[in-house]
Tab-separated table of C-alpha atoms in Angstrom:
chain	number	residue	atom	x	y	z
Y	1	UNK	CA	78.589	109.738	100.317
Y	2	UNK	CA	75.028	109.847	101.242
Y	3	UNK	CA	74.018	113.018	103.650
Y	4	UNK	CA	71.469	113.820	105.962
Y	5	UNK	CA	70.431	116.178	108.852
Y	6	UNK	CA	72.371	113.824	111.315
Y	7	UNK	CA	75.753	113.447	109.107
Y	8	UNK	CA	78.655	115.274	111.079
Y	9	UNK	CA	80.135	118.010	109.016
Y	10	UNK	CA	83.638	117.023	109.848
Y	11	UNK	CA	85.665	113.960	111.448
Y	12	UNK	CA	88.314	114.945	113.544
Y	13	UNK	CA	90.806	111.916	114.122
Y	14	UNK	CA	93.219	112.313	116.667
Y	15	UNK	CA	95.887	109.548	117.114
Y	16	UNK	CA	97.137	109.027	120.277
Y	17	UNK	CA	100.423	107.746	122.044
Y	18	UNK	CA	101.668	108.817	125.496
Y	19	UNK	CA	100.697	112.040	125.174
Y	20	UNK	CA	98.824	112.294	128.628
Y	21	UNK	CA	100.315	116.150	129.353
Y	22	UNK	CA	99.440	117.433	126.304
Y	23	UNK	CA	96.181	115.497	124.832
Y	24	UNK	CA	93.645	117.526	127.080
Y	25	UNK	CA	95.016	120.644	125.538
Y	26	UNK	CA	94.315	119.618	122.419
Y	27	UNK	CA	91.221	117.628	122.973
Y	28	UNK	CA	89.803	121.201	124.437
Y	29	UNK	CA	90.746	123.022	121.147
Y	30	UNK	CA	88.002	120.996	119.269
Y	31	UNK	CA	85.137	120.974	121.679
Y	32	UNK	CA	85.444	124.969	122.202
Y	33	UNK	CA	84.982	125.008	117.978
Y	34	UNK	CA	82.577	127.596	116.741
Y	35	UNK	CA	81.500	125.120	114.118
Y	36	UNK	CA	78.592	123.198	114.949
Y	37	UNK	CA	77.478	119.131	114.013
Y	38	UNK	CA	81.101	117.481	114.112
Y	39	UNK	CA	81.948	113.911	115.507
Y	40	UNK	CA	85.715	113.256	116.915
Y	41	UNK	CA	87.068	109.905	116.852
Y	42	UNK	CA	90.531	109.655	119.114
Y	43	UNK	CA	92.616	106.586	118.909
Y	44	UNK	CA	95.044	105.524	121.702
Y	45	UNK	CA	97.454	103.980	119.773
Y	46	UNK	CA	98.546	101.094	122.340
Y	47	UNK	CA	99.961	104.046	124.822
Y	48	UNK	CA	102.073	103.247	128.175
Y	49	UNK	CA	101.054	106.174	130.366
Y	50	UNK	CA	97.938	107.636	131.210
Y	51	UNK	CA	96.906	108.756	127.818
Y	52	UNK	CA	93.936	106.843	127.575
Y	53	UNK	CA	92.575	107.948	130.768
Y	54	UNK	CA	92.992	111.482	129.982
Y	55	UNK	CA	90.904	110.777	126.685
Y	56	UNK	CA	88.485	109.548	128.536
Y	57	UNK	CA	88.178	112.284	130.997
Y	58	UNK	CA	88.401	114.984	128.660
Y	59	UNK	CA	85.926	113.839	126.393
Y	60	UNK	CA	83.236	113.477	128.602
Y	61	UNK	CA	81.502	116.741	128.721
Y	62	UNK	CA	81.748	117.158	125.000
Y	63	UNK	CA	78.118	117.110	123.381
Y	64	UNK	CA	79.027	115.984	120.070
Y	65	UNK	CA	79.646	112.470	118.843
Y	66	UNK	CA	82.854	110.745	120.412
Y	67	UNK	CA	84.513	107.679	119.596
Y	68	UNK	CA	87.328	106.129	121.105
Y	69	UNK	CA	89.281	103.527	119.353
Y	70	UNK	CA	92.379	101.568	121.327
Y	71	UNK	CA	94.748	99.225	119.067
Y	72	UNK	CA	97.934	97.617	119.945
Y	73	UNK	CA	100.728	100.062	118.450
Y	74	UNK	CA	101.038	99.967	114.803
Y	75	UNK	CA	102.162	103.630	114.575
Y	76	UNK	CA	100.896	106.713	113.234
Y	77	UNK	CA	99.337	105.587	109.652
Y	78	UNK	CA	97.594	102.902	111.748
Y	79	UNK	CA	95.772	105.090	114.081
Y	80	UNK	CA	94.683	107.226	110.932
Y	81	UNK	CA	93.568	104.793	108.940
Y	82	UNK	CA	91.639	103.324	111.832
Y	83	UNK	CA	89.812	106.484	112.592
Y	84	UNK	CA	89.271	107.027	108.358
Y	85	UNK	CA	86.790	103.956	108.816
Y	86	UNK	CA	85.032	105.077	111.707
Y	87	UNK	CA	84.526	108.572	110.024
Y	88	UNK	CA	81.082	109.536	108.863
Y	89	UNK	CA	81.185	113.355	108.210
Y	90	UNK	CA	81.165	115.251	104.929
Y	91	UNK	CA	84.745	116.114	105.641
Y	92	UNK	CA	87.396	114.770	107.286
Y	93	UNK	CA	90.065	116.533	109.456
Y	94	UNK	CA	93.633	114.638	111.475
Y	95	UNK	CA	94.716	116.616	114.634
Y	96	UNK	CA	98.069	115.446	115.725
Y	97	UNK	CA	97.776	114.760	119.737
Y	98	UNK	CA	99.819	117.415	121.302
Y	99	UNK	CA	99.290	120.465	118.583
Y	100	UNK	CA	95.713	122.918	118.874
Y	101	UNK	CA	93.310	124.776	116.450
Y	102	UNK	CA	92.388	128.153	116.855
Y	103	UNK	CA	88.939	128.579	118.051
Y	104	UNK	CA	87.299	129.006	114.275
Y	105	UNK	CA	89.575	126.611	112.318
Y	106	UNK	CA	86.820	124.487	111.156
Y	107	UNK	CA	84.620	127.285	110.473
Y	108	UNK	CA	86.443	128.792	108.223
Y	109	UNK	CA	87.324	125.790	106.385
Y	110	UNK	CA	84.369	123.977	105.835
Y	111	UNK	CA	82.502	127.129	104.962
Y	112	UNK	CA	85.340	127.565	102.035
Y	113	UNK	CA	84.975	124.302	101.079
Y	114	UNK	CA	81.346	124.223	100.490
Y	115	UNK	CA	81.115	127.573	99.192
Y	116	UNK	CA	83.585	127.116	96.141
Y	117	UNK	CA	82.705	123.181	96.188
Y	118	UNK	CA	86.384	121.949	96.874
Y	119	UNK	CA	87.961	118.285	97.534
Y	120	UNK	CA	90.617	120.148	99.845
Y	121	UNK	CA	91.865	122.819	101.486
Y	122	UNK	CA	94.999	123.651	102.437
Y	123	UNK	CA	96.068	126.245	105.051
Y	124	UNK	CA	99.087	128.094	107.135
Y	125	UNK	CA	100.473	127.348	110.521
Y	126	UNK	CA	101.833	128.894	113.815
Y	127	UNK	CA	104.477	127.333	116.086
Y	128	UNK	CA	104.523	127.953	120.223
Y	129	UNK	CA	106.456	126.013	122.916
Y	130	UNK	CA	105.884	125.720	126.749
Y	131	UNK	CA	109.257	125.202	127.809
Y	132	UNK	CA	111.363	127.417	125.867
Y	133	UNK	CA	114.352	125.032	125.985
Y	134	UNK	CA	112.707	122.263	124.230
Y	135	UNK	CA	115.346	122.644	121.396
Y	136	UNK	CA	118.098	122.956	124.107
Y	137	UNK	CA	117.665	126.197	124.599
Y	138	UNK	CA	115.732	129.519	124.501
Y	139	UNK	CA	117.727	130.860	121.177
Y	140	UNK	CA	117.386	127.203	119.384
Y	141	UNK	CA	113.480	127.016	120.580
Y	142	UNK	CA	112.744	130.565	118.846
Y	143	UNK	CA	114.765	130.043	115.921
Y	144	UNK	CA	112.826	126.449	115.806
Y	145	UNK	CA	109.427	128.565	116.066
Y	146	UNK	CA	110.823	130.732	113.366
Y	147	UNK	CA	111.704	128.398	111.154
Y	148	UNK	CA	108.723	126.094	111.356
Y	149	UNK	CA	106.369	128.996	110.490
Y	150	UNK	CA	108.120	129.961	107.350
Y	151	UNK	CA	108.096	126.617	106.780
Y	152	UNK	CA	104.577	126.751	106.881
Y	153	UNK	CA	104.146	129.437	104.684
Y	154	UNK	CA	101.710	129.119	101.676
Y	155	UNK	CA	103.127	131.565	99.687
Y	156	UNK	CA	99.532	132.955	99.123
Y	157	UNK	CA	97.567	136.416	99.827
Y	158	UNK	CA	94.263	135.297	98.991
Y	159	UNK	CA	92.381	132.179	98.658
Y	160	UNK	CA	93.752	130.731	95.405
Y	161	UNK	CA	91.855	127.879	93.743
Y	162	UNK	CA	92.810	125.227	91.074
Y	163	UNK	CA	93.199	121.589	90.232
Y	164	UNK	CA	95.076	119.475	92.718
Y	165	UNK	CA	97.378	118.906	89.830
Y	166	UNK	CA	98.234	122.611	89.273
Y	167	UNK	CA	98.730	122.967	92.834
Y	168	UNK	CA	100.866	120.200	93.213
Y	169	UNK	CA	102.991	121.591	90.535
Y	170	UNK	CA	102.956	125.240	91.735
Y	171	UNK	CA	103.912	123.907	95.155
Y	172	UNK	CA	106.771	121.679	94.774
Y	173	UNK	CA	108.300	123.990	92.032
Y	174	UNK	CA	107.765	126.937	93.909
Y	175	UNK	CA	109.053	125.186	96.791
Y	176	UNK	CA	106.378	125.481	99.173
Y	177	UNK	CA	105.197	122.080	99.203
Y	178	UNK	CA	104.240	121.411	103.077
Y	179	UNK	CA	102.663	118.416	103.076
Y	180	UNK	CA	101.746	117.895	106.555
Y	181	UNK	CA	98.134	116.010	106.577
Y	182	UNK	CA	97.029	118.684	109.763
Y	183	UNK	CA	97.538	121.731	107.846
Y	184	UNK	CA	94.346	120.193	105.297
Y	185	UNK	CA	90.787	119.653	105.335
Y	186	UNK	CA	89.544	116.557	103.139
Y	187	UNK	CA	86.217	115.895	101.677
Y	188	UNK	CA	85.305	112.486	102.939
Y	189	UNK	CA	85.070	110.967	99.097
Y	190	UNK	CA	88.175	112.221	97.949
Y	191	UNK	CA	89.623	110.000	100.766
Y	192	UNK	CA	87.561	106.604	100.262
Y	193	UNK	CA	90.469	104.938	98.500
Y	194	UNK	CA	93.417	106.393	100.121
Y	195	UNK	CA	94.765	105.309	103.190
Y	196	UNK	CA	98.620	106.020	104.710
Y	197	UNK	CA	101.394	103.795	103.984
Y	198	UNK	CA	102.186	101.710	107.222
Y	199	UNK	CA	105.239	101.575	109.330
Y	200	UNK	CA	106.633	104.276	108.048
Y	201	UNK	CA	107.822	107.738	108.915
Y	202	UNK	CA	107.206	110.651	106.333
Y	203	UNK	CA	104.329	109.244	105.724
Y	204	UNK	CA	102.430	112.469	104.979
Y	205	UNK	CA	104.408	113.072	101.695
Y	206	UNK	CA	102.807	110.152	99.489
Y	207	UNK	CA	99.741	111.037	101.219
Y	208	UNK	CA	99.504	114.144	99.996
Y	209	UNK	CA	100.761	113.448	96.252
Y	210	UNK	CA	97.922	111.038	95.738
Y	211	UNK	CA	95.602	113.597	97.292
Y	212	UNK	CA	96.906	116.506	94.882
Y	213	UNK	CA	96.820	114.287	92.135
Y	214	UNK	CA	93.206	113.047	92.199
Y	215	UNK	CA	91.429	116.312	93.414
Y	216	UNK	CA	89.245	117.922	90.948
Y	217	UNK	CA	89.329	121.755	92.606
Y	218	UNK	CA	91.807	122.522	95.789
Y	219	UNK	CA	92.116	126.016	97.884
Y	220	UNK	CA	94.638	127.469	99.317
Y	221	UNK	CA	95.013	129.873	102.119
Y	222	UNK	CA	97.486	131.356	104.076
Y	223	UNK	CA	95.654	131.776	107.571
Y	224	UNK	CA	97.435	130.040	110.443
Y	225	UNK	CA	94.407	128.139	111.720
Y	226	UNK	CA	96.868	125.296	113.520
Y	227	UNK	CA	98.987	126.253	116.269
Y	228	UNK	CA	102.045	123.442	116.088
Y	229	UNK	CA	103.415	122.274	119.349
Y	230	UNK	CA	107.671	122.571	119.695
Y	231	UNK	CA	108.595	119.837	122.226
Y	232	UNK	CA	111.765	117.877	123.554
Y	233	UNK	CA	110.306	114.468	123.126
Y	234	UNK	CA	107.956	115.103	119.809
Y	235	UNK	CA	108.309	112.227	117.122
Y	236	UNK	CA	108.912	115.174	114.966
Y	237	UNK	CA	111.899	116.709	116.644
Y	238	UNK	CA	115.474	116.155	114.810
Y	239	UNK	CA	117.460	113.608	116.362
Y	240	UNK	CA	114.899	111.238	117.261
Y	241	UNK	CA	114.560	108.858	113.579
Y	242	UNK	CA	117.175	106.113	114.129
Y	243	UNK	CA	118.870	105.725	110.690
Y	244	UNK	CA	117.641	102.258	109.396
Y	245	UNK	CA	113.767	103.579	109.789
Y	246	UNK	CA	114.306	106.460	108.207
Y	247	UNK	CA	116.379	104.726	105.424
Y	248	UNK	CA	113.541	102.213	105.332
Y	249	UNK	CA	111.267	104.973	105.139
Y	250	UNK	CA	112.312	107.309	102.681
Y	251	UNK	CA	113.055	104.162	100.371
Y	252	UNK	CA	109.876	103.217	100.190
Y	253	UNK	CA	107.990	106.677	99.388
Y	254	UNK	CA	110.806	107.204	96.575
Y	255	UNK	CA	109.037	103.456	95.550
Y	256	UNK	CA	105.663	104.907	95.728
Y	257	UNK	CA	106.432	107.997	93.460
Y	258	UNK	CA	108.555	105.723	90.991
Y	259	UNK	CA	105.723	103.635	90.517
Y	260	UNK	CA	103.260	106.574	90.073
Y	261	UNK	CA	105.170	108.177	87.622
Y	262	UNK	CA	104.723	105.457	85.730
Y	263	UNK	CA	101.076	106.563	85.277
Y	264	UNK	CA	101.711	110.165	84.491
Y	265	UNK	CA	103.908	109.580	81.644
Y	266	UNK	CA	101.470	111.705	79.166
Y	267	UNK	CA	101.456	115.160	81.341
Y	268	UNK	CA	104.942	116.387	80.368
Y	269	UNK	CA	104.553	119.258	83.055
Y	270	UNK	CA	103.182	116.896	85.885
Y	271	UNK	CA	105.994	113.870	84.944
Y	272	UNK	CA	108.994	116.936	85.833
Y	273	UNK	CA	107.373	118.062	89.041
Y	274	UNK	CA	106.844	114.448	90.651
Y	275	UNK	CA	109.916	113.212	89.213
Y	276	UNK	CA	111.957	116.155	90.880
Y	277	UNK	CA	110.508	115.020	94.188
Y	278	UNK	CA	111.223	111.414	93.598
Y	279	UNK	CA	115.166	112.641	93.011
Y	280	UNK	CA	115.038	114.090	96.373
Y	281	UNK	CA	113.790	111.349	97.983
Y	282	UNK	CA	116.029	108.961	96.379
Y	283	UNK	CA	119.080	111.750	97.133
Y	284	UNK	CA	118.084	111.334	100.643
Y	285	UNK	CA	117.109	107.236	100.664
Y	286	UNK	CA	121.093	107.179	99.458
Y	287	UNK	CA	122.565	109.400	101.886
Y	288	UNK	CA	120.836	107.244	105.142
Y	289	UNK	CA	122.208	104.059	103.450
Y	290	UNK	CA	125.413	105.346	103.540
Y	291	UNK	CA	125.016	106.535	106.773
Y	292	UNK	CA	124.061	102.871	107.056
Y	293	UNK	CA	126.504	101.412	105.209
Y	294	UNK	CA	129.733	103.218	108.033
Y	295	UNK	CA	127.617	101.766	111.009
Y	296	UNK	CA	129.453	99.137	112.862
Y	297	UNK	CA	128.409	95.579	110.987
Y	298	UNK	CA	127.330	95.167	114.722
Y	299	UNK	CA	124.720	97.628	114.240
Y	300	UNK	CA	123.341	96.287	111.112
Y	301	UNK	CA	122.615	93.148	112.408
Y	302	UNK	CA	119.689	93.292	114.645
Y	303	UNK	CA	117.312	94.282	111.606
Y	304	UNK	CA	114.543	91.635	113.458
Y	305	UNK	CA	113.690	94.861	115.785
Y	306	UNK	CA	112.364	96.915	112.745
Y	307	UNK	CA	110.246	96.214	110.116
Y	308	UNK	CA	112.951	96.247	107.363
Y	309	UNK	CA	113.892	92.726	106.813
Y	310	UNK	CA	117.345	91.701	105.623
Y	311	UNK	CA	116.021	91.049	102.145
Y	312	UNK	CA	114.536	95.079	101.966
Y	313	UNK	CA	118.232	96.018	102.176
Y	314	UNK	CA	120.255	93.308	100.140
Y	315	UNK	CA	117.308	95.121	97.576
Y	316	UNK	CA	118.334	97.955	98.174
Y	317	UNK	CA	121.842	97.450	97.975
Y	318	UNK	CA	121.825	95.814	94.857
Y	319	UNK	CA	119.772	99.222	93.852
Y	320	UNK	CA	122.061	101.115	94.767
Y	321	UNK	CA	125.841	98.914	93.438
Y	322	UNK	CA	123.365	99.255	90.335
Y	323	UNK	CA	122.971	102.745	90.561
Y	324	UNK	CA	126.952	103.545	91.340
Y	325	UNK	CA	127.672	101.703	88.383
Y	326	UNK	CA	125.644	103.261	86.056
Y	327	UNK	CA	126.687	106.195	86.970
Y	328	UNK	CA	130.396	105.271	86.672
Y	329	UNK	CA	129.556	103.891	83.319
Y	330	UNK	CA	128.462	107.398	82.241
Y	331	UNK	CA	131.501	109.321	83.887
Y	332	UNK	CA	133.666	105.972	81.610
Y	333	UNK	CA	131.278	107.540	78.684
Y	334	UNK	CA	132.059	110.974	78.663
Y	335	UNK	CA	136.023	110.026	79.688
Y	336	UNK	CA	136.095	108.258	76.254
Y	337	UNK	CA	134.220	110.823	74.593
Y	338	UNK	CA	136.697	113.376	76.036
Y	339	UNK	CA	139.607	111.124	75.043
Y	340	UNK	CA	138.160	111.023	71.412
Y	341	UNK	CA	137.655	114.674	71.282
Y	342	UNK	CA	141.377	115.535	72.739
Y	343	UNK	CA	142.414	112.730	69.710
Y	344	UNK	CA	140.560	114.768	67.138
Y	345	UNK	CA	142.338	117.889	68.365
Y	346	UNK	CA	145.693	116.502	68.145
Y	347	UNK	CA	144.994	114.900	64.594
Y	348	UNK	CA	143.575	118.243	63.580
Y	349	UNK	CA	146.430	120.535	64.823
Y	350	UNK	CA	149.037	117.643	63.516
Y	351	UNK	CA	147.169	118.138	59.957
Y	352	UNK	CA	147.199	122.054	60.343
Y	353	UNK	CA	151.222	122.106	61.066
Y	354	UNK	CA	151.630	119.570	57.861
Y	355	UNK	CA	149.467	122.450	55.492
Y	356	UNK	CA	151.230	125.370	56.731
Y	357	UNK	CA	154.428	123.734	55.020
Y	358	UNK	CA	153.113	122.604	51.654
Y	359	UNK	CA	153.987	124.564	48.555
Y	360	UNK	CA	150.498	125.512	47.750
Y	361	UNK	CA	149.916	127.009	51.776
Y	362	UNK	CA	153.336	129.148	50.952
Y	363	UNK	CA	151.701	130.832	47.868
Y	364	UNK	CA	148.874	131.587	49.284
Y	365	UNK	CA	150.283	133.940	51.983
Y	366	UNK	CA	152.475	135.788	49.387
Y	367	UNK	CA	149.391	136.011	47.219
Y	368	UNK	CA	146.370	137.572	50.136
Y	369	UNK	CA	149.268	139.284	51.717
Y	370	UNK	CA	148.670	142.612	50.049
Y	371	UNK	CA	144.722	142.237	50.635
Y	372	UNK	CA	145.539	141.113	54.118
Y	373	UNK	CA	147.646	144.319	55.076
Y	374	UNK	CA	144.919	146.299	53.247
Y	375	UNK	CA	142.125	145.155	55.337
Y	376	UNK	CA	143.862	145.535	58.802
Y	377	UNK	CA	144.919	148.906	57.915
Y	378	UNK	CA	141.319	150.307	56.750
Y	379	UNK	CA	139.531	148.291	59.244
């Protein structure tokens, strides 16, 4: 894109929804930046409370250039992709609405990124909570904190630099692959034909990929330059997904990386790495079904309140009678091919009884006997 003396140096898109108690926290972690020239677009994702007031307070001692976007809610990807067309700095960075950056975040990333010309970089995390019984209690919320920042972990000492393609593979086969979008800072091209799959949840992960995959140089560091929220009532928090969305979900990513295998067939090493993701989200697409599948028929039948439609699953259930009966026709493979190998046994012992009591088998023993003995007592 086109630059001049009045292009922001990063985007910051925050999307919003009914986070009035935390979004002024957060909101205040951008405007006390030490980088200089960025614009931050918020959008209030169709929010019930008093979030949009709050934005609106909040912003309005901030010098820099503000927008703020309101939309009916479509969700997370929505919001993104909203604020992705109102961008207009050299690099783009997404701030989830309740979570903060430390004071230099920006700083230091855009000064990596234009000193070693890179189409991302990718950095480390810390975890704090308010209430220390937002996991249920003060042991679960620092084990949660615990947990989340090893998560985070890059697995790096220094900056490391390489194609998004070798990073992508050193990542998921190292398993440190943390694809949260907030944890990355984007250069505003790399991003002009991406946008996040709607209506879904996970949708970081195909996000990500396609990012990994089309970036000419990435870095990675392991500074914690994001300090994650741990809440009761975060989208993120386990408990919350209800099982057809997150069936729905993870269904449709495994799609995504199916297809984009596809187009990777000629990198050996690249086709391996994405595939063994796609396995694990098609391992998990399968366990949700079947989590699915033992609901009460009762449950199953109100699918008009989410956005998979009764055709998405009779799909996916032919999938997946398809994929139990391949797999049954494998375990009837090898069955037969053990039943054929037990038969050759038993013809081959039956054969080896009928020598041993010919004529010819008989003279032989007498005749090696003494060269037998020989060797077994000079061995």
């Amino acid at each position: 894109m086109a630059t001049d003396v009045t292009t922001p140096l990063v985007s910051i898109i925050i999307p919003a929804y009914n986070v009035e108690s935390y979004i002024e926290e957060t909101i205040l972690s951008v405007k006390n930046q030490t980088l200089s020239n960025w614009e931050l677009i918020v959008v209030d994702d169709g929010s019930t409370d008093n979030t949009y007031s709050v934005i609106c307070k909040a912003v309005d001692s901030i010098q820099q250039n503000v927008t703020i976007l309101q939309q009916e809610n479509r969700g997370l990807s929505a919001a993104r992709n909203a604020g992705m067309e109102k961008a207009s700095g050299m690099y783009i960075y997404f701030l989830d609405s309740d979570d903060r950056l430390t004071k230099n975040a920006l700083s230091v990333l855009y000064t990596l990124a234009k000193q070693y010309e890179l189409d991302a970089v990718f950095f480390s995390a810390t975890a704090f909570a308010d209430d220390l019984q937002a996991a249920g209690s003060e042991k679960a919320t620092k084990k949660r904190i615990v947990e989340y920042e090893r998560y985070c972990d890059r697995g790096v000492e220094n900056l490391q630099i390489s194609s998004g393609r070798e990073a992508f593979t050193a990542m998921v086969n190292n398993n440190n692959y943390v694809p949260s979008v907030p944890f990355t800072l984007y250069k505003h091209s790399l991003l002009e034909d991406k946008h996040f799959v709607d209506g879904i949840l996970f949708e970081d992960n195909p996000f990500t990929m396609e990012i990994l995959l089309d970036a000419k140089r990435v870095g990675i560091i392991n500074e914690k330059l994001y300090e994650r929220r741990i809440r009761a009532d975060s989208i993120m928090q386990i408990g919350v997904f209800d099982y057809v969305k997150r069936f729905e979900s993870r269904f449709i990513i495994s799609e995504v990386l199916r297809k984009k295998l596809v187009s990777i067939q000629d990198d050996d090493t690249l086709y391996s790495t994405l595939e063994k993701l796609y396995r694990e989200f098609v391992r998990m697409s399968i366990e949700d079904y079947q989590i699915l599948l033992d609901k009460k028929i009762e449950d199953c039948i109100h699918l008009n309140e989410y956005n998979l439609s009764r055709i998405g699953i009779t799909q996916f259930q032919v999938w997946y009678n398809d994929l139990v009966t391949d797999l049954h026709r494998q375990i009837g493979l090898l069955q037969k091919e053990k039943e054929i190998a037990e038969t050759q046994s038993n013809e081959a012992r039956v054969e080896l009884s009928r020598i041993k009591k010919t004529y010819t088998y008989r003279v032989g023993l007498k005749i090696t006997a003494i060269p037998r003995w020989l060797r077994r007592k000079f061995k």
